[in-house]
Amino acid sequence: MEYSNNLPPEIIEIVLLKLPVKSLLRFKTVCTSWNTIISDPVFTRIHLENSNNSPNNNDNLFITEKGDTERGFSLFKLEGGKLHADRVSENPSGNMVILCECNGVLLLRDSSGGVNNTSNYVLWNPSTRRVRCFNDPYGSTVNYGLCYDPITDDFKVVVMKRSSYSIFSCNSDSWTEVEESRSYDSVGWSGVFADGALYWLFCFEMARFDPETDELEALRKPEQLGDYDEFSLGRLRGRLCLYCNNTGDDERGIRIWIKEKNSNDWEAFVAIENVPTDPIAVWIYVDSFRIGIVCVFQLSRQRRLLVT
Amino acid sequence: MAAETGTPTTLTLKSNDDELFSVAESAAILSVTIRNMVEDGCAGGVIPLDNVDGKTLASVITYMNGISAIPADEEKKKSYRDKFLSDKDFETLADMVLAANYLNMSCLMDAVSAKIAQVMEKKSVGWVRRKFGIENDYTPEEEAAVKEEHKWTFEGVETDDDN
């Protein structure tokens, strides 16, 4: 049956904003006006913001699969407290490892090793399958980060060295090096993009990089954390979270803090007592109504803790 | 106003095909459009809703009554909305999204537009053109070029013989 009561453009746009990227790219073929709506950068930005703010946004995990014959990436979705692997079959060629993620875009590095001490990097958007390649002329860097500047609509790659950092801007297609007055101990972890900024963890310190000003500043830890408590950074509902996994015999547990949105203060979020054994990895996720924590105790065994 | 005496007020809504519906004011004011009319004192007699037909209005009123009977529990409200929309076909959903927009009911608007997106998600371009009444204004060359650019998005599309 033909449908005669045509929907006005503003309602079509509301519906299109709720579609996944794959459907949107296909529906560019529907007609020129749909192509125009879907290709509009403002539409793209609202679509991204909606996805980031959706209660179903689990901060999906990407994991590099190691295989002898082929390498691919799997997107793990946490739904209803279970891990679902959604294999992305087409990935950029080469021996790629995932360094970090920002707004659904992954920063990959060719791990096969360059002959002249330069690394090949790839920015890859698995939702649109767009790829952008570039070189790091500095080589042998340890800490990476990927962030997005909404003012200039620019993705920036930041590589940290001991007393300086370099920024690659996708818009200008060039690197800028910035000297840093204090030095940080690189430990090889990638930055976490949350709340519009990029956060790094160095041995027992943290730093925040602002993609709008390109400035790096030290970030305080929650007061309750001791000087030598080990902790990790993650993202929870788009906000920076910090979790500490106590391994002491008398107080084994996981404590989580969330950084306040517009200040550098930490809010104690949850503390879980009596975690049975030491998890080797902890993932925190949220679905519509509860917050869950997946603790991996052994690779073959995962246990879920639910906090409603 | 009757609210002062404690008795529930009932409003009469009239669809554009002249059907009359009685609905509790407390449920009807989920619609900001109706709420504004009530607050402006224009709801004394019959409220004419010129952009909604009887079939759609009956459905919207079922939703108003159903959702307002649920206490403030977002999880239960969500599962009611899911169930309410689960058996609706595309044409009904399109009528409802227009009605929700006209009546300014954001929760229904959100739920129905998300349901339409869910129905469309795996459909073909041809299905979308038919259901939305859209004419293909590409030249064959342009269409082929746009399609070629996003070829992989045409994998896993459902066949068109269903709704």
Tab-separated table of N, CA and C in Angstrom, chain A residues 1-3 5-8 10-12 14-16 18-23 25-36 56 90 126-129 288-290, chain B residues 74-75 78 91 94-95 97-98 101 109-110 113-114 116-117 120-125 128-138 143 146 150 152-155 157:
chain	number	residue	atom	x	y	z
A	1	MET	N	0.840	-1.192	0.000
A	1	MET	CA	0.000	0.000	0.000
A	1	MET	C	0.877	1.245	0.000
A	2	GLU	N	0.537	2.179	-0.840
A	2	GLU	CA	1.276	3.440	-0.859
A	2	GLU	C	0.885	4.255	0.362
A	3	TYR	N	1.836	4.925	0.931
A	3	TYR	CA	1.554	5.765	2.072
A	3	TYR	C	1.477	7.204	1.602
A	5	ASN	N	0.265	10.007	3.446
A	5	ASN	CA	0.440	11.072	4.422
A	5	ASN	C	1.923	11.315	4.687
A	6	ASN	N	2.588	12.028	3.767
A	6	ASN	CA	4.042	12.173	3.853
A	6	ASN	C	4.485	12.891	5.119
A	7	LEU	N	5.545	12.392	5.696
A	7	LEU	CA	6.075	13.019	6.902
A	7	LEU	C	6.865	14.265	6.522
A	8	PRO	N	6.695	15.356	7.279
A	8	PRO	CA	7.448	16.583	6.976
A	8	PRO	C	8.941	16.383	7.282
A	10	GLU	N	11.112	17.881	9.081
A	10	GLU	CA	11.633	17.960	10.461
A	10	GLU	C	11.388	16.647	11.212
A	11	ILE	N	10.294	15.944	10.883
A	11	ILE	CA	10.047	14.659	11.544
A	11	ILE	C	10.949	13.573	10.939
A	12	ILE	N	11.145	13.637	9.617
A	12	ILE	CA	12.072	12.694	8.981
A	12	ILE	C	13.446	12.809	9.629
A	14	ILE	N	14.165	13.775	12.670
A	14	ILE	CA	14.118	13.191	14.023
A	14	ILE	C	14.254	11.668	13.950
A	15	VAL	N	13.564	11.070	12.956
A	15	VAL	CA	13.639	9.607	12.787
A	15	VAL	C	15.051	9.204	12.349
A	16	LEU	N	15.595	9.929	11.367
A	16	LEU	CA	16.932	9.575	10.853
A	16	LEU	C	17.990	9.645	11.951
A	18	LYS	N	17.817	8.658	14.770
A	18	LYS	CA	17.777	7.471	15.633
A	18	LYS	C	18.286	6.221	14.927
A	19	LEU	N	18.702	6.369	13.674
A	19	LEU	CA	19.186	5.193	12.927
A	19	LEU	C	20.677	4.965	13.154
A	20	PRO	N	21.106	3.705	13.050
A	20	PRO	CA	22.550	3.463	13.117
A	20	PRO	C	23.253	3.953	11.851
A	21	VAL	N	24.557	4.151	11.951
A	21	VAL	CA	25.323	4.747	10.855
A	21	VAL	C	25.209	3.950	9.554
A	22	LYS	N	25.244	2.622	9.664
A	22	LYS	CA	25.188	1.802	8.453
A	22	LYS	C	23.910	2.085	7.665
A	23	SER	N	22.766	2.151	8.356
A	23	SER	CA	21.498	2.439	7.677
A	23	SER	C	21.522	3.841	7.067
A	25	LEU	N	24.038	5.597	5.961
A	25	LEU	CA	24.851	5.668	4.743
A	25	LEU	C	24.119	5.023	3.571
A	26	ARG	N	23.388	3.944	3.840
A	26	ARG	CA	22.609	3.309	2.772
A	26	ARG	C	21.492	4.242	2.295
A	27	PHE	N	20.840	4.926	3.245
A	27	PHE	CA	19.691	5.763	2.895
A	27	PHE	C	20.078	7.095	2.250
A	28	LYS	N	21.373	7.351	2.112
A	28	LYS	CA	21.783	8.491	1.286
A	28	LYS	C	21.317	8.288	-0.149
A	29	THR	N	21.104	7.025	-0.520
A	29	THR	CA	20.677	6.690	-1.881
A	29	THR	C	19.186	6.924	-2.100
A	30	VAL	N	18.403	7.140	-1.027
A	30	VAL	CA	16.942	7.279	-1.162
A	30	VAL	C	16.581	8.438	-2.105
A	31	CYS	N	17.131	9.615	-1.851
A	31	CYS	CA	16.884	10.778	-2.713
A	31	CYS	C	17.894	11.861	-2.347
A	32	THR	N	17.979	12.890	-3.147
A	32	THR	CA	19.012	13.917	-2.909
A	32	THR	C	18.775	14.658	-1.590
A	33	SER	N	17.491	14.874	-1.207
A	33	SER	CA	17.280	15.641	0.022
A	33	SER	C	17.685	14.807	1.255
A	34	TRP	N	17.467	13.494	1.219
A	34	TRP	CA	17.941	12.661	2.342
A	34	TRP	C	19.469	12.672	2.381
A	35	ASN	N	20.098	12.615	1.224
A	35	ASN	CA	21.567	12.672	1.171
A	35	ASN	C	22.064	13.972	1.813
A	36	THR	N	21.371	15.088	1.484
A	36	THR	CA	21.766	16.387	2.038
A	36	THR	C	21.623	16.401	3.563
A	56	ASN	N	21.718	3.711	26.499
A	56	ASN	CA	22.224	2.411	26.052
A	56	ASN	C	23.689	2.479	25.623
A	90	GLU	N	36.003	-6.052	7.966
A	90	GLU	CA	36.873	-5.267	7.108
A	90	GLU	C	37.631	-4.249	7.935
A	126	PRO	N	35.108	2.620	12.243
A	126	PRO	CA	34.490	1.353	11.844
A	126	PRO	C	33.025	1.499	11.441
A	127	SER	N	32.350	2.572	11.900
A	127	SER	CA	30.936	2.749	11.539
A	127	SER	C	30.781	3.189	10.097
A	128	THR	N	31.690	4.023	9.623
A	128	THR	CA	31.597	4.492	8.241
A	128	THR	C	32.647	3.808	7.367
A	129	ARG	N	33.582	3.108	8.008
A	129	ARG	CA	34.710	2.447	7.347
A	129	ARG	C	35.617	3.438	6.628
A	288	SER	N	20.461	0.689	30.495
A	288	SER	CA	19.434	1.705	30.751
A	288	SER	C	19.208	1.971	32.233
A	289	PHE	N	19.215	0.965	33.035
A	289	PHE	CA	18.745	1.163	34.400
A	289	PHE	C	19.722	0.758	35.481
A	290	ARG	N	20.754	0.052	35.126
A	290	ARG	CA	21.682	-0.296	36.195
A	290	ARG	C	23.118	-0.135	35.749
B	74	GLU	N	10.535	4.720	35.589
B	74	GLU	CA	10.936	4.848	34.190
B	74	GLU	C	11.094	3.487	33.505
B	75	GLU	N	11.526	2.503	34.261
B	75	GLU	CA	11.715	1.172	33.674
B	75	GLU	C	10.368	0.578	33.240
B	78	LYS	N	8.945	2.486	30.249
B	78	LYS	CA	9.614	2.093	29.016
B	78	LYS	C	9.055	0.756	28.519
B	91	GLU	N	2.464	2.376	8.761
B	91	GLU	CA	1.490	3.443	8.502
B	91	GLU	C	0.924	3.993	9.810
B	94	ALA	N	3.552	6.090	11.486
B	94	ALA	CA	3.710	7.392	10.840
B	94	ALA	C	2.588	8.332	11.280
B	95	ASP	N	1.340	7.816	11.357
B	95	ASP	CA	0.236	8.642	11.850
B	95	ASP	C	0.481	9.072	13.296
B	97	VAL	N	3.366	9.401	14.882
B	97	VAL	CA	4.457	10.366	15.072
B	97	VAL	C	3.968	11.773	14.716
B	98	LEU	N	3.107	11.866	13.699
B	98	LEU	CA	2.521	13.170	13.342
B	98	LEU	C	1.631	13.680	14.467
B	101	ASN	N	3.664	14.761	17.467
B	101	ASN	CA	4.304	16.037	17.178
B	101	ASN	C	3.302	17.177	17.344
B	109	MET	N	6.620	10.936	21.181
B	109	MET	CA	7.394	11.312	19.990
B	109	MET	C	8.715	10.536	19.938
B	110	ASP	N	9.402	10.536	21.065
B	110	ASP	CA	10.682	9.824	21.181
B	110	ASP	C	10.521	8.339	20.911
B	113	SER	N	9.333	7.638	17.148
B	113	SER	CA	10.376	7.850	16.143
B	113	SER	C	11.472	6.787	16.281
B	114	ALA	N	11.752	6.380	17.511
B	114	ALA	CA	12.743	5.304	17.707
B	114	ALA	C	12.223	3.987	17.137
B	116	ILE	N	10.053	3.695	14.613
B	116	ILE	CA	10.120	3.790	13.150
B	116	ILE	C	11.554	3.502	12.691
B	117	ALA	N	12.521	4.078	13.384
B	117	ALA	CA	13.924	3.842	13.031
B	117	ALA	C	14.251	2.351	13.147
B	120	MET	N	12.828	0.549	10.191
B	120	MET	CA	13.540	0.879	8.941
B	120	MET	C	14.941	0.304	8.851
B	121	GLU	N	15.534	0.077	9.997
B	121	GLU	CA	16.979	-0.131	10.098
B	121	GLU	C	17.571	-1.057	9.033
B	122	LYS	N	16.926	-2.182	8.817
B	122	LYS	CA	17.484	-3.168	7.884
B	122	LYS	C	16.746	-3.202	6.547
B	123	LYS	N	15.910	-2.183	6.298
B	123	LYS	CA	15.120	-2.197	5.070
B	123	LYS	C	15.929	-1.674	3.879
B	124	SER	N	15.397	-2.011	2.691
B	124	SER	CA	16.061	-1.574	1.458
B	124	SER	C	15.708	-0.119	1.152
B	125	VAL	N	16.459	0.471	0.255
B	125	VAL	CA	16.195	1.835	-0.198
B	125	VAL	C	14.816	1.906	-0.871
B	128	VAL	N	12.002	2.048	1.675
B	128	VAL	CA	11.917	3.371	2.300
B	128	VAL	C	11.220	4.358	1.355
B	129	ARG	N	11.601	4.316	0.075
B	129	ARG	CA	10.958	5.230	-0.897
B	129	ARG	C	9.454	4.986	-0.956
B	130	ARG	N	9.048	3.718	-0.994
B	130	ARG	CA	7.609	3.396	-1.073
B	130	ARG	C	6.882	3.861	0.173
B	131	LYS	N	7.430	3.495	1.347
B	131	LYS	CA	6.727	3.790	2.601
B	131	LYS	C	6.673	5.284	2.901
B	132	PHE	N	7.718	6.012	2.553
B	132	PHE	CA	7.743	7.450	2.829
B	132	PHE	C	7.174	8.256	1.659
B	133	GLY	N	6.762	7.558	0.575
B	133	GLY	CA	6.221	8.257	-0.579
B	133	GLY	C	7.234	9.187	-1.220
B	134	ILE	N	8.483	8.712	-1.329
B	134	ILE	CA	9.550	9.562	-1.857
B	134	ILE	C	9.879	9.164	-3.290
B	135	GLU	N	9.991	10.177	-4.121
B	135	GLU	CA	10.371	9.927	-5.507
B	135	GLU	C	11.890	9.980	-5.624
B	136	ASN	N	12.447	9.018	-6.339
B	136	ASN	CA	13.896	9.005	-6.541
B	136	ASN	C	14.270	10.105	-7.530
B	137	ASP	N	14.971	11.143	-7.048
B	137	ASP	CA	15.300	12.248	-7.948
B	137	ASP	C	16.766	12.212	-8.407
B	138	TYR	N	17.413	11.070	-8.220
B	138	TYR	CA	18.775	10.918	-8.745
B	138	TYR	C	18.726	10.509	-10.214
B	143	GLU	N	22.887	7.957	-8.739
B	143	GLU	CA	22.475	6.948	-7.773
B	143	GLU	C	23.534	5.859	-7.650
B	146	VAL	N	26.527	7.208	-5.603
B	146	VAL	CA	26.291	7.270	-4.154
B	146	VAL	C	26.298	5.866	-3.564
B	150	HIS	N	29.175	3.662	-0.697
B	150	HIS	CA	28.847	2.997	0.568
B	150	HIS	C	28.332	1.586	0.304
B	152	TRP	N	29.203	-1.386	1.072
B	152	TRP	CA	29.102	-2.381	2.151
B	152	TRP	C	27.835	-2.215	2.976
B	153	THR	N	27.210	-1.016	2.934
B	153	THR	CA	26.012	-0.823	3.753
B	153	THR	C	24.793	-1.517	3.149
B	154	PHE	N	24.963	-2.059	1.952
B	154	PHE	CA	23.856	-2.781	1.314
B	154	PHE	C	23.888	-4.269	1.642
B	155	GLU	N	24.893	-4.682	2.423
B	155	GLU	CA	24.947	-6.082	2.874
B	155	GLU	C	23.968	-6.267	4.030
B	157	VAL	N	20.697	-6.516	4.025
B	157	VAL	CA	19.407	-5.824	3.956
B	157	VAL	C	18.296	-6.859	3.803
